[in-house]
């Protein structure tokens, strides 16, 4: 089976690419396809994130294992057919955590056709890639329960200050 995934750049202008990939290829292969389709350098860290039906960000699937014991899952551990179980499934893709290139990948079709070329394959391009990552407005939504009130934090009141400390000791 060949999966057709539309990858949108999170920007004001419409910029997207349609990428075909085999169901038994991994998210790492899709990562390489996105890098190629959008002409990114491919030298930065990246992650996929699962998205629920309300577009809430879920589990992170990183490019590389950053755990101390080397046991975390990476993009190479997930087949496309596992990450995108049905048409309409979406994942967020973030490339370069300093610039924050942000994309949404959506499975738009599953086709039963013979593989004829090397995959992943960019089959459609729309829009021009900007030179710099689009800026994001960060909105923090604190519920009433999440208000940060440090006046009642007993742990902060227990801090001991060393009066004998001299600035030159630092």
Short mmCIF file of C-alpha atoms in Angstrom, two decimals:
data_model
loop_
_atom_site.label_atom_id
_atom_site.label_comp_id
_atom_site.label_asym_id
_atom_site.label_seq_id
_atom_site.Cartn_x
_atom_site.Cartn_y
_atom_site.Cartn_z
CA UNK A 1 0.00 0.00 0.00
CA UNK A 2 1.11 3.54 -0.76
CA UNK A 3 0.18 6.27 1.72
CA UNK A 4 -0.30 9.82 0.45
CA UNK A 5 0.47 12.35 3.16
CA UNK A 6 -0.17 16.07 2.78
CA UNK A 7 2.29 18.13 4.82
CA UNK A 8 1.26 21.73 5.57
CA UNK A 9 3.64 24.44 6.77
CA UNK A 10 2.09 26.36 9.67
CA UNK A 11 2.16 29.78 7.98
CA UNK A 12 -0.14 32.59 6.85
CA UNK A 13 0.31 31.66 3.20
CA UNK A 14 -0.70 28.21 1.98
CA UNK A 15 2.38 26.03 1.59
CA UNK A 16 2.05 22.27 1.38
CA UNK A 17 3.52 19.19 -0.23
CA UNK A 18 1.97 15.80 -1.00
CA UNK A 19 4.35 12.96 -0.25
CA UNK A 20 3.82 9.32 -1.17
CA UNK A 21 5.44 6.70 1.06
CA UNK A 22 5.14 2.94 1.54
CA UNK A 23 3.19 1.68 4.55
CA UNK A 24 6.21 -0.33 5.79
CA UNK A 25 8.54 2.65 5.76
CA UNK A 26 9.12 4.55 9.01
CA UNK A 27 8.53 8.04 10.33
CA UNK A 28 12.29 8.53 9.86
CA UNK A 29 11.79 7.99 6.13
CA UNK A 30 8.90 10.47 6.16
CA UNK A 31 11.18 12.93 8.01
CA UNK A 32 13.70 12.60 5.15
CA UNK A 33 10.88 13.12 2.63
CA UNK A 34 9.71 16.30 4.38
CA UNK A 35 13.26 17.65 4.55
CA UNK A 36 13.63 17.07 0.81
CA UNK A 37 10.16 18.33 -0.18
CA UNK A 38 10.56 21.62 1.71
CA UNK A 39 14.29 22.09 0.93
CA UNK A 40 15.34 22.12 4.58
CA UNK A 41 18.98 21.57 5.52
CA UNK A 42 18.41 18.34 7.43
CA UNK A 43 21.01 19.16 10.08
CA UNK A 44 18.69 19.98 13.00
CA UNK A 45 16.78 17.92 15.53
CA UNK A 46 13.12 17.24 14.85
CA UNK A 47 10.12 15.45 16.35
CA UNK A 48 6.72 14.19 15.34
CA UNK A 49 3.85 14.64 17.81
CA UNK A 50 0.59 12.74 17.79
CA UNK A 51 -2.53 14.92 17.52
CA UNK A 52 -5.94 14.06 18.86
CA UNK A 53 -9.22 14.99 17.15
CA UNK A 54 -9.12 18.43 18.82
CA UNK A 55 -5.57 19.06 17.55
CA UNK A 56 -4.10 18.70 21.05
CA UNK A 57 -0.46 17.68 21.01
CA UNK A 58 0.24 14.22 22.40
CA UNK A 59 3.17 11.82 22.45
CA UNK A 60 6.52 13.03 21.12
CA UNK A 61 8.41 10.82 18.68
CA UNK A 62 11.91 12.31 18.36
CA UNK A 63 14.48 11.94 15.61
CA UNK A 64 17.07 10.64 18.08
CA UNK A 65 16.97 8.88 21.43
CA UNK A 66 17.87 11.48 24.07
CA UNK A 67 17.37 9.21 27.09
CA UNK A 68 20.26 8.35 29.38
CA UNK A 69 19.79 4.61 28.95
CA UNK A 70 19.12 4.63 25.19
CA UNK A 71 15.72 2.94 25.44
CA UNK A 72 13.32 5.65 24.15
CA UNK A 73 11.46 5.15 20.89
CA UNK A 74 12.46 7.22 17.86
CA UNK A 75 11.09 7.92 14.40
CA UNK A 76 12.83 4.79 13.12
CA UNK A 77 10.67 2.65 15.46
CA UNK A 78 7.28 3.59 13.95
CA UNK A 79 5.94 2.35 10.64
CA UNK A 80 3.82 4.75 8.60
CA UNK A 81 0.83 2.39 8.88
CA UNK A 82 1.12 2.57 12.71
CA UNK A 83 1.44 6.36 12.86
CA UNK A 84 -1.33 6.98 10.33
CA UNK A 85 -3.91 4.23 10.90
CA UNK A 86 -6.69 5.78 8.79
CA UNK A 87 -7.34 8.58 6.32
CA UNK A 88 -7.62 11.86 8.22
CA UNK A 89 -5.08 10.96 10.91
CA UNK A 90 -2.71 13.84 11.63
CA UNK A 91 0.65 14.42 13.26
CA UNK A 92 2.56 17.60 14.02
CA UNK A 93 6.16 17.78 12.79
CA UNK A 94 8.59 20.29 14.30
CA UNK A 95 11.98 20.83 12.69
CA UNK A 96 14.80 22.88 14.27
CA UNK A 97 13.75 23.69 17.83
CA UNK A 98 15.42 27.13 17.67
CA UNK A 99 13.64 28.29 14.52
CA UNK A 100 10.53 26.15 15.15
CA UNK A 101 9.53 25.18 11.63
CA UNK A 102 6.10 23.67 12.37
CA UNK A 103 4.17 21.41 10.01
CA UNK A 104 1.05 19.26 10.14
CA UNK A 105 1.10 15.95 8.27
CA UNK A 106 -2.27 14.44 7.33
CA UNK A 107 -2.97 11.12 5.68
CA UNK A 108 -5.17 11.99 2.68
CA UNK A 109 -5.24 8.65 0.83
CA UNK A 110 -4.24 5.00 0.98
CA UNK A 111 -3.77 3.57 -2.48
CA UNK A 112 -3.35 -0.05 -3.48
CA UNK A 113 -0.95 0.40 -6.36
CA UNK A 114 2.42 -1.07 -7.21
CA UNK A 115 5.48 0.83 -6.09
CA UNK A 116 7.21 2.14 -9.18
CA UNK A 117 9.86 4.50 -7.85
CA UNK A 118 11.98 5.09 -4.79
CA UNK A 119 9.91 6.39 -1.91
CA UNK A 120 9.26 8.80 -0.30
CA UNK A 121 8.27 10.75 -3.35
CA UNK A 122 7.02 14.35 -3.50
CA UNK A 123 4.09 14.19 -5.95
CA UNK A 124 2.62 17.70 -5.56
CA UNK A 125 3.94 21.09 -4.44
CA UNK A 126 1.87 24.15 -3.61
CA UNK A 127 3.20 27.50 -2.43
CA UNK A 128 6.67 28.86 -1.89
CA UNK A 129 8.74 28.05 1.14
CA UNK A 130 9.63 31.21 3.12
CA UNK A 131 13.30 31.94 3.83
CA UNK A 132 12.68 32.06 7.59
CA UNK A 133 10.37 30.08 9.84
CA UNK A 134 7.04 31.84 10.39
CA UNK A 135 6.81 33.53 13.79
CA UNK A 136 4.41 32.06 16.30
CA UNK A 137 2.26 33.84 18.86
CA UNK A 138 2.59 31.87 22.07
CA UNK A 139 -0.59 31.82 24.12
CA UNK A 140 -0.51 30.49 27.66
CA UNK A 141 -3.90 29.48 29.01
CA UNK A 142 -3.88 29.07 32.77
CA UNK A 143 -6.97 27.58 34.31
CA UNK A 144 -8.02 28.94 37.69
CA UNK A 145 -6.50 25.84 39.28
CA UNK A 146 -3.18 26.54 37.58
CA UNK A 147 -2.69 30.08 38.92
CA UNK A 148 0.81 30.53 40.17
CA UNK A 149 0.44 31.74 43.72
CA UNK A 150 3.76 31.52 45.50
CA UNK A 151 2.51 33.25 48.68
CA UNK A 152 1.11 29.99 50.00
CA UNK A 153 3.97 27.76 48.86
CA UNK A 154 5.36 26.30 52.08
CA UNK A 155 8.38 24.84 50.28
CA UNK A 156 9.61 28.31 49.39
CA UNK A 157 9.29 29.44 53.00
CA UNK A 158 11.63 26.67 54.12
CA UNK A 159 14.60 27.94 52.13
CA UNK A 160 17.64 28.68 54.25
CA UNK A 161 19.76 31.69 53.39
CA UNK A 162 23.43 31.49 54.30
CA UNK A 163 24.21 34.86 55.89
CA UNK A 164 27.90 34.02 56.02
CA UNK A 165 28.20 33.64 52.24
CA UNK A 166 30.46 36.16 50.60
CA UNK A 167 29.96 37.21 46.98
CA UNK A 168 33.66 36.53 46.36
CA UNK A 169 33.04 32.85 47.24
CA UNK A 170 30.93 32.48 44.11
#
